[in-house]
XYZ file of C-alpha atoms in Angstrom:
662
model
C 2.759 25.968 9.118
C 0.361 25.169 6.292
C -2.096 23.700 8.794
C -2.112 26.795 10.974
C -2.363 29.149 7.992
C -5.376 27.284 6.556
C -7.153 27.004 9.904
C -6.657 30.750 10.440
C -8.019 31.428 6.945
C -11.036 29.184 7.618
C -11.801 30.867 10.932
C -11.545 34.305 9.349
C -13.824 33.288 6.488
C -16.560 31.583 8.541
C -16.430 33.525 11.805
C -15.875 37.009 10.358
C -16.288 37.338 6.596
C -19.471 35.231 6.349
C -21.166 37.256 9.096
C -21.123 40.433 6.985
C -24.142 40.394 4.631
C -22.482 43.026 2.477
C -20.126 40.295 1.222
C -22.881 37.914 0.128
C -25.636 37.493 -2.406
C -29.209 36.853 -1.276
C -29.662 33.394 0.279
C -31.430 30.412 -1.283
C -33.105 27.863 0.960
C -34.368 24.304 0.649
C -34.739 21.390 3.077
C -33.422 23.469 5.963
C -30.229 24.342 4.092
C -29.253 27.971 3.502
C -27.003 28.472 0.471
C -25.187 31.727 -0.308
C -22.520 32.941 -2.736
C -20.001 35.714 -2.335
C -20.621 38.814 -4.428
C -17.021 38.905 -5.587
C -14.991 36.117 -7.197
C -11.800 35.132 -5.394
C -8.553 33.793 -6.856
C -8.166 30.026 -7.086
C -6.301 27.954 -9.652
C -5.587 30.918 -11.923
C -9.218 32.111 -12.202
C -11.785 33.898 -10.129
C -14.351 31.654 -8.432
C -17.189 32.487 -6.045
C -17.103 31.434 -2.417
C -20.041 29.194 -1.600
C -21.467 28.835 1.899
C -23.985 26.404 3.345
C -25.473 26.376 6.837
C -27.602 23.497 8.098
C -28.434 21.214 11.016
C -27.886 17.483 11.337
C -30.520 16.146 13.727
C -30.032 13.163 16.014
C -26.253 13.100 15.494
C -23.543 14.482 17.759
C -20.766 16.717 16.450
C -18.295 13.832 16.791
C -20.551 11.643 14.614
C -20.673 14.335 11.947
C -16.906 14.725 12.188
C -16.280 10.998 11.728
C -18.585 10.928 8.705
C -16.957 13.926 7.073
C -13.330 12.814 7.450
C -13.909 9.268 6.171
C -13.088 10.122 2.575
C -13.004 6.558 1.304
C -16.440 5.825 2.755
C -17.812 8.941 1.052
C -17.786 7.127 -2.287
C -20.612 4.904 -0.960
C -23.068 7.762 -0.362
C -21.869 10.708 -2.494
C -22.930 9.799 -6.035
C -20.538 12.337 -7.586
C -17.457 11.006 -5.777
C -16.496 7.917 -7.777
C -13.026 7.234 -6.386
C -10.915 8.170 -3.355
C -7.303 7.121 -2.843
C -5.409 7.548 0.422
C -1.967 9.053 -0.274
C -0.548 8.710 3.225
C -0.208 10.247 6.666
C 2.114 13.251 6.845
C 2.646 13.640 10.603
C 5.237 16.325 9.988
C 2.493 18.487 8.417
C -0.230 17.101 10.721
C -2.108 16.192 7.569
C -3.418 13.357 5.468
C -3.189 13.274 1.693
C -6.059 12.274 -0.600
C -6.772 12.009 -4.318
C -10.435 11.976 -5.308
C -12.285 11.812 -8.631
C -15.712 13.405 -9.167
C -18.111 12.613 -11.994
C -20.461 15.208 -13.477
C -23.681 13.248 -13.883
C -25.658 13.755 -17.079
C -23.092 15.855 -18.887
C -20.584 14.701 -21.542
C -17.591 16.281 -19.780
C -14.410 14.821 -18.297
C -14.291 13.768 -14.649
C -12.595 16.149 -12.219
C -9.740 15.030 -9.961
C -8.320 16.813 -6.928
C -5.164 16.152 -4.883
C -5.716 17.703 -1.482
C -4.591 17.856 2.123
C -6.905 17.049 5.009
C -6.449 18.949 8.276
C -8.482 18.965 11.470
C -8.758 20.679 14.839
C -10.741 19.434 17.820
C -12.007 20.752 21.133
C -13.596 17.818 22.929
C -14.736 20.007 25.830
C -16.917 22.265 23.673
C -17.473 19.611 20.958
C -16.398 22.123 18.301
C -14.496 20.605 15.396
C -12.915 22.071 12.285
C -12.111 20.108 9.135
C -10.118 21.666 6.303
C -9.484 20.397 2.778
C -7.089 22.215 0.473
C -5.118 21.538 -2.690
C -2.691 24.383 -1.975
C 0.987 23.386 -1.951
C 0.133 19.847 -3.056
C 3.286 19.104 -5.104
C 4.222 16.317 -2.694
C 0.841 14.651 -3.231
C 1.127 14.856 -7.011
C 4.442 12.989 -6.799
C 2.851 10.074 -4.964
C 0.367 9.165 -7.677
C 0.040 10.310 -11.291
C -3.206 12.126 -12.143
C -5.906 10.084 -13.855
C -5.363 10.222 -17.616
C -9.006 10.868 -18.434
C -9.693 13.508 -15.782
C -9.212 17.262 -15.506
C -7.307 18.502 -12.449
C -9.296 20.892 -10.315
C -8.334 22.997 -7.311
C -9.954 23.169 -3.898
C -8.241 26.220 -2.488
C -10.178 26.145 0.773
C -12.923 23.807 1.855
C -13.711 24.406 5.531
C -16.292 22.883 7.874
C -17.156 24.169 11.331
C -19.016 21.514 13.318
C -20.627 22.450 16.642
C -23.522 21.460 18.911
C -26.976 22.531 17.680
C -30.497 22.669 19.151
C -31.427 19.200 17.874
C -28.038 17.660 17.319
C -25.296 19.337 15.306
C -24.996 22.627 13.457
C -22.662 22.818 10.452
C -21.286 25.857 8.691
C -19.192 25.215 5.598
C -17.525 27.055 2.743
C -15.987 25.983 -0.576
C -13.583 27.723 -2.939
C -13.292 25.321 -5.868
C -12.109 25.823 -9.416
C -13.418 22.978 -11.602
C -12.237 24.739 -14.796
C -15.694 24.619 -16.434
C -14.724 26.626 -19.542
C -16.463 27.972 -21.599
C -18.737 28.683 -18.612
C -17.556 30.750 -15.680
C -17.402 29.147 -12.226
C -20.148 31.374 -10.793
C -22.697 30.166 -13.327
C -21.866 26.537 -12.593
C -22.048 26.912 -8.800
C -25.165 29.084 -8.882
C -27.189 26.786 -11.150
C -26.138 23.593 -9.331
C -26.907 24.712 -5.783
C -29.699 22.171 -5.636
C -27.125 19.408 -6.081
C -25.281 20.822 -3.076
C -28.449 20.499 -1.008
C -28.790 16.907 -2.206
C -25.268 16.296 -0.906
C -26.251 17.704 2.506
C -29.262 15.377 2.709
C -27.099 12.353 1.886
C -24.549 13.561 4.437
C -27.259 13.837 7.092
C -28.359 10.256 6.433
C -24.818 8.934 6.679
C -24.169 10.913 9.898
C -27.269 9.333 11.442
C -25.880 5.893 10.593
C -22.621 6.836 12.278
C -24.507 8.061 15.360
C -26.362 4.752 15.569
C -23.043 2.974 16.167
C -22.997 4.516 19.640
C -19.291 5.338 19.769
C -17.770 7.120 22.739
C -17.867 10.918 22.411
C -14.053 11.053 22.229
C -13.700 8.248 19.684
C -12.545 9.711 16.367
C -11.170 7.982 13.287
C -8.453 10.588 12.820
C -5.109 10.102 14.601
C -4.640 12.346 17.625
C -1.575 14.012 16.120
C -3.853 15.618 13.515
C -6.108 17.243 16.104
C -3.730 19.005 18.455
C -1.712 22.166 17.934
C 1.972 21.367 17.746
C 5.028 23.522 17.216
C 6.121 23.329 13.619
C 9.460 21.659 13.063
C 11.203 18.371 12.503
C 10.497 15.847 15.261
C 13.505 13.763 16.293
C 13.268 10.065 16.993
C 12.238 8.987 20.477
C 15.470 7.507 21.858
C 14.957 7.952 25.601
C 15.267 4.225 26.423
C 18.219 3.840 24.063
C 20.082 6.774 25.580
C 19.443 5.539 29.119
C 20.750 2.041 28.325
C 23.853 3.354 26.549
C 24.673 5.746 29.402
C 24.420 2.865 31.876
C 26.612 0.725 29.606
C 29.354 3.357 29.350
C 29.502 3.680 33.138
C 29.694 -0.080 33.693
C 32.299 -0.614 30.976
C 34.596 1.990 32.511
C 34.404 0.392 35.983
C 37.365 -2.035 36.229
C 36.888 -3.002 39.863
C 36.968 -6.356 41.610
C 39.200 -9.397 41.703
C 41.304 -9.693 38.562
C 42.323 -12.864 36.767
C 43.190 -13.983 33.243
C 42.492 -16.946 30.985
C 43.992 -18.094 27.720
C 41.610 -18.250 24.776
C 41.621 -21.424 22.655
C 42.312 -19.501 19.463
C 45.117 -17.472 20.993
C 45.181 -14.341 23.065
C 44.357 -13.557 26.674
C 41.039 -12.850 28.343
C 41.430 -10.450 31.259
C 38.629 -10.787 33.816
C 37.380 -8.632 36.698
C 34.786 -9.989 39.118
C 32.771 -8.270 41.782
C 29.452 -9.060 43.453
C 26.322 -6.933 43.157
C 22.586 -7.319 43.608
C 20.456 -8.068 40.562
C 16.722 -8.708 40.363
C 13.449 -7.590 38.853
C 10.953 -8.749 36.229
C 9.430 -11.090 38.796
C 12.823 -12.501 39.828
C 13.879 -11.962 43.440
C 16.987 -9.882 43.899
C 20.163 -11.838 44.631
C 23.820 -10.988 44.989
C 25.487 -12.456 41.907
C 28.792 -11.916 40.078
C 29.104 -8.814 37.906
C 31.762 -9.611 35.316
C 33.982 -7.366 33.259
C 36.403 -8.723 30.641
C 38.748 -7.578 27.870
C 40.242 -9.376 24.878
C 41.348 -8.762 21.300
C 40.586 -10.424 17.986
C 43.199 -10.269 15.242
C 42.380 -9.940 11.546
C 38.985 -8.306 11.918
C 37.529 -4.785 11.944
C 35.214 -3.341 14.634
C 32.257 -3.538 12.242
C 32.894 -7.280 11.830
C 32.699 -7.883 15.578
C 29.662 -5.642 15.994
C 27.694 -7.402 13.265
C 28.625 -10.812 14.653
C 27.431 -9.756 18.113
C 24.298 -7.754 17.307
C 22.644 -10.595 15.367
C 20.834 -12.248 18.279
C 18.808 -14.433 15.950
C 21.999 -16.183 14.776
C 23.940 -16.237 18.052
C 23.003 -19.859 18.776
C 25.283 -20.822 15.873
C 28.388 -19.836 17.865
C 27.196 -19.601 21.487
C 26.509 -23.165 22.632
C 24.572 -22.019 25.708
C 21.987 -20.122 23.683
C 19.147 -22.407 22.640
C 17.289 -19.872 20.506
C 16.532 -16.176 20.267
C 14.262 -13.849 18.352
C 13.937 -10.129 17.892
C 10.755 -8.062 17.897
C 9.821 -4.456 17.272
C 11.527 -1.213 18.179
C 10.621 1.027 21.084
C 12.212 4.326 22.028
C 15.314 3.536 19.969
C 15.770 -0.004 21.333
C 14.802 -3.411 19.933
C 13.047 -6.225 21.750
C 14.962 -9.492 22.206
C 13.677 -12.801 23.557
C 16.209 -15.529 24.243
C 16.339 -18.945 25.841
C 19.606 -20.296 27.237
C 20.703 -23.445 29.030
C 22.600 -22.859 32.314
C 25.550 -25.175 32.886
C 25.363 -28.004 35.396
C 26.464 -27.008 38.883
C 27.164 -29.666 41.524
C 25.735 -32.303 39.141
C 22.440 -30.418 38.976
C 20.924 -29.902 35.523
C 18.836 -26.767 35.293
C 15.726 -26.074 33.281
C 16.190 -23.580 30.442
C 16.092 -19.872 31.349
C 14.351 -17.224 29.313
C 15.108 -13.518 29.045
C 13.046 -10.672 27.593
C 15.399 -7.773 26.940
C 15.868 -4.488 25.158
C 18.854 -4.120 22.853
C 20.457 -0.732 22.088
C 23.520 0.233 20.054
C 25.634 3.193 19.025
C 28.461 3.750 16.546
C 30.896 6.660 16.704
C 32.135 6.947 13.140
C 35.205 9.132 13.685
C 36.910 6.579 15.985
C 35.067 3.505 14.615
C 33.914 2.385 18.068
C 30.637 0.660 18.926
C 28.665 0.215 22.136
C 26.028 -2.506 22.391
C 23.818 -2.999 25.459
C 21.122 -5.426 26.588
C 18.944 -5.155 29.689
C 15.808 -6.986 30.781
C 12.413 -5.491 30.020
C 10.082 -4.820 32.931
C 7.738 -7.600 31.777
C 7.695 -10.374 29.147
C 6.940 -9.040 25.663
C 6.063 -12.370 24.029
C 4.995 -15.920 24.824
C 7.494 -18.322 26.327
C 9.573 -20.545 24.093
C 9.265 -23.486 26.512
C 6.564 -24.337 29.025
C 9.048 -25.746 31.542
C 11.498 -22.846 31.510
C 12.203 -20.324 34.263
C 12.679 -16.577 33.982
C 16.118 -15.028 34.419
C 16.967 -11.336 34.572
C 19.750 -9.486 32.765
C 20.595 -6.373 34.749
C 23.101 -5.384 32.086
C 25.174 -6.920 29.333
C 27.315 -4.307 27.592
C 30.029 -4.411 24.943
C 32.487 -1.802 23.686
C 34.127 -2.615 20.347
C 36.990 -0.472 19.039
C 40.112 -0.659 16.844
C 43.256 -2.117 18.412
C 46.114 -1.063 16.179
C 46.493 -2.410 12.664
C 44.030 -5.116 11.676
C 42.772 -6.016 15.160
C 39.791 -5.201 17.333
C 39.472 -4.781 21.093
C 36.358 -5.931 22.965
C 35.440 -4.887 26.501
C 32.365 -6.505 27.999
C 30.380 -6.533 31.200
C 27.707 -9.040 32.189
C 25.469 -8.928 35.240
C 22.977 -11.785 35.020
C 20.753 -13.300 37.699
C 19.981 -16.839 36.440
C 17.319 -17.300 39.126
C 18.751 -20.425 40.756
C 17.450 -19.804 44.254
C 19.567 -20.869 47.221
C 22.347 -22.226 45.001
C 23.292 -18.666 44.101
C 24.926 -18.497 47.544
C 27.521 -21.103 46.458
C 29.606 -18.338 44.970
C 32.800 -20.316 44.489
C 30.923 -22.691 42.191
C 29.316 -19.882 40.206
C 32.596 -17.997 40.018
C 34.327 -20.995 38.448
C 31.434 -21.649 36.055
C 31.164 -17.964 35.201
C 34.808 -17.666 34.181
C 34.517 -20.667 31.878
C 31.350 -19.251 30.319
C 33.201 -15.999 29.585
C 36.019 -17.952 27.894
C 33.524 -19.876 25.748
C 31.647 -16.706 24.860
C 34.767 -14.745 23.880
C 36.122 -17.632 21.846
C 32.846 -18.140 20.019
C 32.449 -14.423 19.254
C 36.028 -14.195 17.930
C 35.456 -17.173 15.655
C 32.228 -15.718 14.324
C 33.861 -12.343 13.599
C 36.676 -14.053 11.689
C 34.123 -16.003 9.624
C 32.241 -12.794 8.812
C 35.482 -11.087 7.746
C 36.269 -13.979 5.401
C 32.749 -13.854 3.920
C 33.133 -10.132 3.305
C 36.468 -10.618 1.565
C 34.899 -13.263 -0.676
C 31.953 -11.003 -1.495
C 34.333 -8.194 -2.452
C 36.256 -10.478 -4.785
C 33.501 -12.622 -6.233
C 30.231 -10.838 -5.455
C 27.418 -12.276 -3.395
C 25.836 -11.479 -0.050
C 27.275 -11.916 3.432
C 24.152 -12.310 5.532
C 24.014 -9.899 8.489
C 21.257 -8.690 10.797
C 19.166 -6.462 8.523
C 17.623 -4.694 11.503
C 20.906 -3.443 12.967
C 20.686 -0.074 11.202
C 17.476 0.604 13.126
C 19.542 0.380 16.325
C 22.434 2.473 15.053
C 20.246 5.162 13.441
C 16.693 5.155 14.854
C 14.535 6.937 12.261
C 12.466 10.016 13.089
C 8.684 9.620 13.153
C 6.406 10.173 10.162
C 8.319 7.959 7.762
C 6.586 7.456 4.435
C 6.448 3.858 3.212
C 6.061 5.022 -0.387
C 9.294 7.046 -0.237
C 12.196 4.849 -1.329
C 15.699 5.208 -2.696
C 14.307 4.526 -6.175
C 11.532 7.128 -5.863
C 14.050 9.731 -4.664
C 16.224 9.017 -7.701
C 13.168 9.416 -9.943
C 12.205 12.787 -8.442
C 11.736 15.417 -11.172
C 13.718 18.182 -9.472
C 15.998 18.928 -6.529
C 13.196 20.093 -4.244
C 11.232 16.914 -4.830
C 14.344 14.756 -4.359
C 15.150 16.329 -0.990
C 11.535 16.066 0.198
C 11.385 12.393 -0.789
C 14.773 11.632 0.770
C 13.720 13.345 3.999
C 10.702 11.011 4.261
C 12.491 7.674 3.639
C 12.541 5.110 6.434
C 16.243 4.369 5.929
C 16.530 1.311 8.231
C 13.614 -0.283 6.407
C 14.698 0.815 2.913
C 18.236 -0.547 3.431
C 17.241 -3.790 5.151
C 18.658 -6.437 2.811
C 17.502 -9.518 4.738
C 16.753 -12.274 2.261
C 18.154 -10.344 -0.716
C 19.603 -12.250 -3.660
C 23.035 -10.997 -4.838
C 21.505 -9.245 -7.855
C 18.940 -7.421 -5.691
C 21.620 -6.309 -3.262
C 23.859 -5.034 -6.062
C 20.984 -3.023 -7.520
C 20.128 -1.404 -4.177
C 23.792 -0.651 -3.432
C 24.173 1.031 -6.825
C 21.008 3.091 -6.252
C 22.212 4.229 -2.821
C 25.563 5.314 -4.276
C 23.805 7.130 -7.124
C 21.502 8.918 -4.688
C 24.427 10.154 -2.627
C 26.537 11.182 -5.611
C 24.015 13.826 -6.702
C 22.581 16.657 -4.641
C 23.291 14.934 -1.326
C 27.058 14.833 -1.867
C 27.372 18.612 -1.772
C 25.446 18.768 1.518
C 27.449 15.980 3.203
C 30.283 16.314 5.697
C 33.727 14.821 5.087
C 32.898 12.019 7.520
C 29.707 11.186 5.609
C 31.519 11.292 2.275
C 34.126 8.853 3.629
C 31.460 6.124 3.827
C 30.990 6.448 0.051
C 34.664 6.806 -0.866
C 34.663 3.420 -2.620
C 31.354 3.940 -4.407
C 28.639 1.299 -4.246
C 28.816 -0.936 -1.180
C 30.384 -4.325 -1.872
C 28.601 -6.004 1.054
C 25.869 -5.457 3.619
C 28.258 -4.181 6.301
C 29.484 -1.375 4.033
C 25.873 -0.585 3.111
C 25.117 -0.359 6.826
C 27.917 2.189 7.245
C 26.556 4.171 4.296
C 23.100 3.988 5.869
C 24.440 5.594 9.038
C 25.968 8.402 6.989
C 22.714 8.910 5.113
C 20.799 9.013 8.416
C 22.812 11.921 9.817
C 22.540 13.718 6.489
C 18.813 12.996 6.308
C 18.197 14.675 9.659
C 19.763 17.933 8.425
C 17.794 17.756 5.166
C 14.604 17.056 7.132
C 15.208 20.121 9.289
C 15.674 22.283 6.187
C 12.603 20.852 4.429
C 10.529 21.347 7.565
C 11.793 24.890 8.033
C 10.682 25.721 4.503
C 7.260 24.203 5.171
C 6.867 26.092 8.447
C 7.861 29.413 6.927
C 5.915 29.064 3.681
C 2.926 31.334 3.063
C -0.239 30.273 1.295
C -1.148 32.273 -1.803
C -3.656 35.115 -1.466
C -6.953 33.289 -1.940
C -8.902 36.322 -0.715
C -7.855 38.454 -3.672
C -10.640 39.480 -6.076
C -10.104 38.057 -9.564
C -12.083 37.976 -12.785
C -13.797 34.785 -13.904
C -12.200 32.652 -16.612
C -15.319 31.867 -18.659
C -18.611 33.280 -19.877
C -21.752 33.640 -17.760
C -24.463 31.153 -18.632
C -26.924 33.786 -19.978
C -24.219 35.416 -22.059
C -23.142 32.046 -23.399
C -26.792 31.313 -24.272
C -27.033 34.686 -26.046
C -23.855 33.946 -27.923
C -25.365 30.627 -28.960
C -28.553 32.278 -30.296
C -26.515 34.862 -32.156
C -24.362 32.134 -33.649
C -27.464 30.320 -34.939
C -28.880 33.560 -36.453
C -25.564 34.279 -38.092
C -25.477 30.749 -39.511
C -29.008 31.166 -40.967
C -28.056 34.533 -42.509
C -24.936 33.024 -44.037
C -26.896 30.131 -45.536
C -29.522 32.567 -46.951
C -26.834 34.755 -48.467
C -25.169 31.778 -50.127
C -28.501 30.571 -51.525
C -29.290 34.020 -52.990
C -25.909 34.228 -54.644
C -26.351 30.769 -56.170
C -29.831 31.695 -57.508
C -28.494 34.894 -59.099
C -25.617 32.983 -60.723
C -28.000 30.397 -62.188
C -30.338 33.144 -63.552
C -27.406 34.961 -65.214
C -26.209 31.719 -66.770
C -29.670 31.047 -68.253
C -29.821 34.578 -69.705
C -26.398 34.202 -71.297
C -27.379 30.869 -72.846
C -30.571 32.353 -74.280
C -28.651 35.272 -75.756
C -26.152 32.929 -77.457
C -29.009 30.866 -78.870
C -30.669 33.953 -80.358
C -27.406 34.999 -81.976
C -27.053 31.523 -83.480
C -30.592 31.627 -84.807
C -30.045 35.073 -86.251
C -26.920 33.906 -88.052
C -28.671 30.863 -89.482
C -31.612 32.840 -90.743
C -29.612 35.476 -92.655
C -30.393 35.578 -96.511
C -27.828 33.771 -98.686
């Protein structure tokens, strides 16, 4: 990986190369700082530049304090007078790096500012308190795509800036090296670095002061401002999404849905069709609710005139379920965890034996899966181990959902089959033993639920048909794609469908596409029809280019009709893009892991003139200018003298002619 290659290069340079005096010029010292340059210039940014080294102590500050000062790039603009601007370009967890753009001003000289786009890497050993920090502009194409360079600045390269931070006799000892090409033409880099070494010492003194301020904060010795994923050695490769909870819930759901045991009965649905019901008893408890033996229901029914995706989107939208499920008072969804989404709902139990119950509240996880080739969905809900939000109502009681699972699949032409299982403990105490009452109530609740879900799916189908004919938006749960296709970690908020389309080349397009948070980028909640149409067109355009050739037939099928006409079709396209994105991400990561850094240890000639030579050239130029001016003056004087002589000669001839005898 780039991180490992640069850390290895830094360790070789500071631990081995720097220790050989034969590689270095004589040291210069001031204020307890030793400054040295390499004898040879090394390749960086197309020219040869010297390697600079500084070694110094930071008293009364621990290594972790020095580390926290050094890596806070944005704060550096407050104490480093040359660093006028620093812009954070994002966390790249895949590379274990952070991206930065910084602008440096050359004080007192009428030259353009210098700007660098560079990676920040780090390595930590908290036991020995030895830390490494690396800055490098190598392989920074991705950073240059995130922000255009400043129009008035000159791009410079920092091929390797490395800092080794370790305990010292009075605090912390620092050893650092820089390999920077500021493009100082007509001067060569060595002259610039050599004559400005005093400015480098000034930087160290300011750095010492700022590190002391950091030490005064008294942070814990393991408290660092960098994320932990930057500090540890990881295998290089694409990291899949954490879906452990999701997979566990879906496996449990599949088992329960396949178990058609218990007493069987059937009920007619108000809108037509039959609800087949299986009932058995099983223990359910947890989340602070005592275990009780309660009915575990399983049911099957069909809905005509709708597709599986219609039923799924009607069912997954917990926030809107109260519109068709009369028992649900309200519900809300929260964040995602391990591939599942948090759900908090409040429902009103029916009266039993003329007893009216207080509302019940559930805190659950929701997980979903879609198998594209057979168009089947599985949706599961199960109670969380503890409440994840405040109660809706102060007088409510807690219930526990051991499992609610739904399988949605095609049932012949233009119909959908739904199989469901529900195992809920409503926490009603001793009344749970009156099973005949709960059995009767439970069957009626299943009828109401199935009827309401069927009606909602039919409404959604009609809205989709209208949107296809007239345009407009349907209004579905914008977070459902996050359940169907949990994104891998290290998503980049600045990577969007539009930025991928604007990428200058194929490599940049694939890298940007690989970093998109697809569930977030395709969440159309609150979109106006025009905004939705624009996004749908962009998604279709993105797929029709380079991605189309890399897609499978199944993925291409989602785009067979071009731009999505409604949010449900966009959701299906999002699923296809997610599977394609994972393959692209693996390829992009493989290229990153296998890429080599250029040879920055190769000797190379400087790209400018040494300062003394440039001064000599300047003196010679002045002498030449004086000689040229003198020569011109002499020539002008000779011309004027010749002209006067010619005029005198003509005058004499005229006089002679006038004075001739007549």
